[in-house]
């Protein structure tokens, strides 16, 4: 009887170990955190065509010529995802400021962040 209990405990331990190992090694499906740039983004972000991209870069340069043109399209696409996800305005402004602050731009004002969002929304690719 004692042998059967020991065997049962050993089998349960082995089974639990296998289940935990399988659960830990399964590829995770990460959920974006609330503070991350990708929070609330659709799986497939709209992409501007060549004319829309040129117009977008011109609009952004008119807001602040220091805004980085080499990464601006990707930043605009991420912000577009937030616009389409109907994030609250304060979160949109914070996201625009976070996306475009850095490098040659020490800080993006709330007004400029709103102008960036308006430029993205009016561009035509963000639908």
Short mmCIF file of C-alpha atoms in Angstrom, two decimals:
data_model
loop_
_atom_site.label_atom_id
_atom_site.label_comp_id
_atom_site.label_asym_id
_atom_site.label_seq_id
_atom_site.Cartn_x
_atom_site.Cartn_y
_atom_site.Cartn_z
CA UNK A 1 0.00 0.00 0.00
CA UNK A 2 2.83 2.38 0.87
CA UNK A 3 4.53 1.57 -2.44
CA UNK A 4 1.38 2.47 -4.36
CA UNK A 5 1.14 5.85 -2.61
CA UNK A 6 4.80 6.58 -3.33
CA UNK A 7 4.33 5.61 -6.98
CA UNK A 8 1.17 7.74 -7.24
CA UNK A 9 2.97 10.76 -5.76
CA UNK A 10 5.93 10.23 -8.10
CA UNK A 11 3.60 10.01 -11.11
CA UNK A 12 1.72 13.14 -10.06
CA UNK A 13 5.01 14.99 -9.60
CA UNK A 14 6.17 13.89 -13.03
CA UNK A 15 2.87 14.88 -14.62
CA UNK A 16 2.92 18.32 -12.99
CA UNK A 17 6.53 18.83 -14.07
CA UNK A 18 5.66 17.95 -17.66
CA UNK A 19 2.63 20.25 -17.65
CA UNK A 20 4.60 23.16 -16.22
CA UNK A 21 7.45 22.62 -18.68
CA UNK A 22 5.02 22.58 -21.60
CA UNK A 23 3.26 25.70 -20.35
CA UNK A 24 6.51 27.60 -19.87
CA UNK A 25 7.99 26.61 -23.21
CA UNK A 26 4.91 27.41 -25.29
CA UNK A 27 5.41 30.44 -27.49
CA UNK A 28 3.79 33.34 -25.70
CA UNK A 29 1.24 35.59 -27.33
CA UNK A 30 2.45 38.89 -25.87
CA UNK A 31 -0.12 41.49 -25.03
CA UNK A 32 1.10 45.06 -25.49
CA UNK A 33 1.38 46.96 -22.27
CA UNK A 34 -0.60 50.12 -21.81
CA UNK A 35 2.51 52.28 -22.00
CA UNK A 36 4.05 50.71 -25.05
CA UNK A 37 3.99 52.28 -28.46
CA UNK A 38 2.03 49.42 -29.87
CA UNK A 39 -0.77 49.36 -27.36
CA UNK A 40 -4.17 49.13 -29.06
CA UNK A 41 -2.75 48.93 -32.59
CA UNK A 42 -4.49 46.90 -35.26
CA UNK A 43 -2.56 43.89 -36.54
CA UNK A 44 -2.13 45.46 -39.96
CA UNK A 45 -1.30 49.16 -40.01
CA UNK A 46 -2.22 51.25 -43.05
CA UNK A 47 0.76 52.27 -45.18
CA UNK A 48 0.91 55.45 -47.27
CA UNK A 49 1.57 55.18 -50.98
CA UNK A 50 4.40 57.26 -52.49
CA UNK A 51 2.29 60.40 -52.96
CA UNK A 52 0.77 60.14 -49.48
CA UNK A 53 4.22 59.57 -47.97
CA UNK A 54 5.61 62.65 -49.72
CA UNK A 55 2.66 64.76 -48.55
CA UNK A 56 2.98 63.40 -45.01
CA UNK A 57 6.68 64.24 -44.83
CA UNK A 58 5.97 67.73 -46.18
CA UNK A 59 3.23 68.23 -43.57
CA UNK A 60 5.50 67.09 -40.76
CA UNK A 61 8.36 69.30 -41.99
CA UNK A 62 5.96 72.27 -41.98
CA UNK A 63 5.15 71.54 -38.33
CA UNK A 64 8.81 71.24 -37.33
CA UNK A 65 11.64 70.77 -39.82
CA UNK A 66 13.61 68.91 -37.15
CA UNK A 67 11.13 66.01 -37.08
CA UNK A 68 13.03 62.95 -38.33
CA UNK A 69 12.02 62.16 -41.90
CA UNK A 70 13.82 58.80 -41.93
CA UNK A 71 11.56 57.32 -39.25
CA UNK A 72 8.54 59.61 -39.58
CA UNK A 73 6.48 57.24 -41.73
CA UNK A 74 6.78 54.36 -39.26
CA UNK A 75 5.98 56.70 -36.39
CA UNK A 76 2.97 58.05 -38.30
CA UNK A 77 1.76 54.52 -39.00
CA UNK A 78 1.91 53.64 -35.29
CA UNK A 79 0.02 56.82 -34.44
CA UNK A 80 -2.49 56.02 -37.18
CA UNK A 81 -3.16 52.73 -35.43
CA UNK A 82 -3.93 54.63 -32.26
CA UNK A 83 -6.19 57.03 -34.17
CA UNK A 84 -8.07 54.11 -35.69
CA UNK A 85 -8.22 52.45 -32.30
CA UNK A 86 -9.98 55.59 -31.04
CA UNK A 87 -7.57 56.21 -28.19
CA UNK A 88 -8.55 59.15 -25.97
CA UNK A 89 -7.14 62.51 -27.09
CA UNK A 90 -4.80 62.86 -24.10
CA UNK A 91 -3.28 59.45 -24.89
CA UNK A 92 -2.95 60.36 -28.57
CA UNK A 93 -1.12 63.58 -27.72
CA UNK A 94 1.15 61.77 -25.26
CA UNK A 95 1.90 59.10 -27.88
CA UNK A 96 2.68 61.70 -30.57
CA UNK A 97 4.99 63.53 -28.18
CA UNK A 98 6.74 60.28 -27.28
CA UNK A 99 7.11 59.20 -30.92
CA UNK A 100 8.60 62.45 -32.18
CA UNK A 101 10.61 63.64 -29.18
CA UNK A 102 14.27 62.75 -29.39
CA UNK A 103 17.24 63.28 -31.66
CA UNK A 104 17.14 66.86 -32.93
CA UNK A 105 13.76 67.46 -31.26
CA UNK A 106 14.27 67.95 -27.51
CA UNK A 107 10.51 68.13 -26.84
CA UNK A 108 7.30 68.18 -28.84
CA UNK A 109 4.68 70.57 -27.50
CA UNK A 110 1.07 69.54 -27.01
CA UNK A 111 0.13 71.90 -29.87
CA UNK A 112 2.67 70.35 -32.24
CA UNK A 113 1.59 66.85 -31.20
CA UNK A 114 -2.00 67.77 -32.08
CA UNK A 115 -0.82 69.18 -35.42
CA UNK A 116 1.08 65.92 -36.13
CA UNK A 117 -2.05 63.90 -35.37
CA UNK A 118 -4.14 66.17 -37.62
CA UNK A 119 -1.61 65.79 -40.44
CA UNK A 120 -1.73 62.00 -40.12
CA UNK A 121 -5.52 61.96 -40.02
CA UNK A 122 -5.86 64.29 -43.01
CA UNK A 123 -3.22 62.52 -45.12
CA UNK A 124 -5.57 59.91 -46.55
CA UNK A 125 -3.60 56.75 -45.76
CA UNK A 126 -4.94 56.49 -42.21
CA UNK A 127 -8.32 54.89 -42.82
#
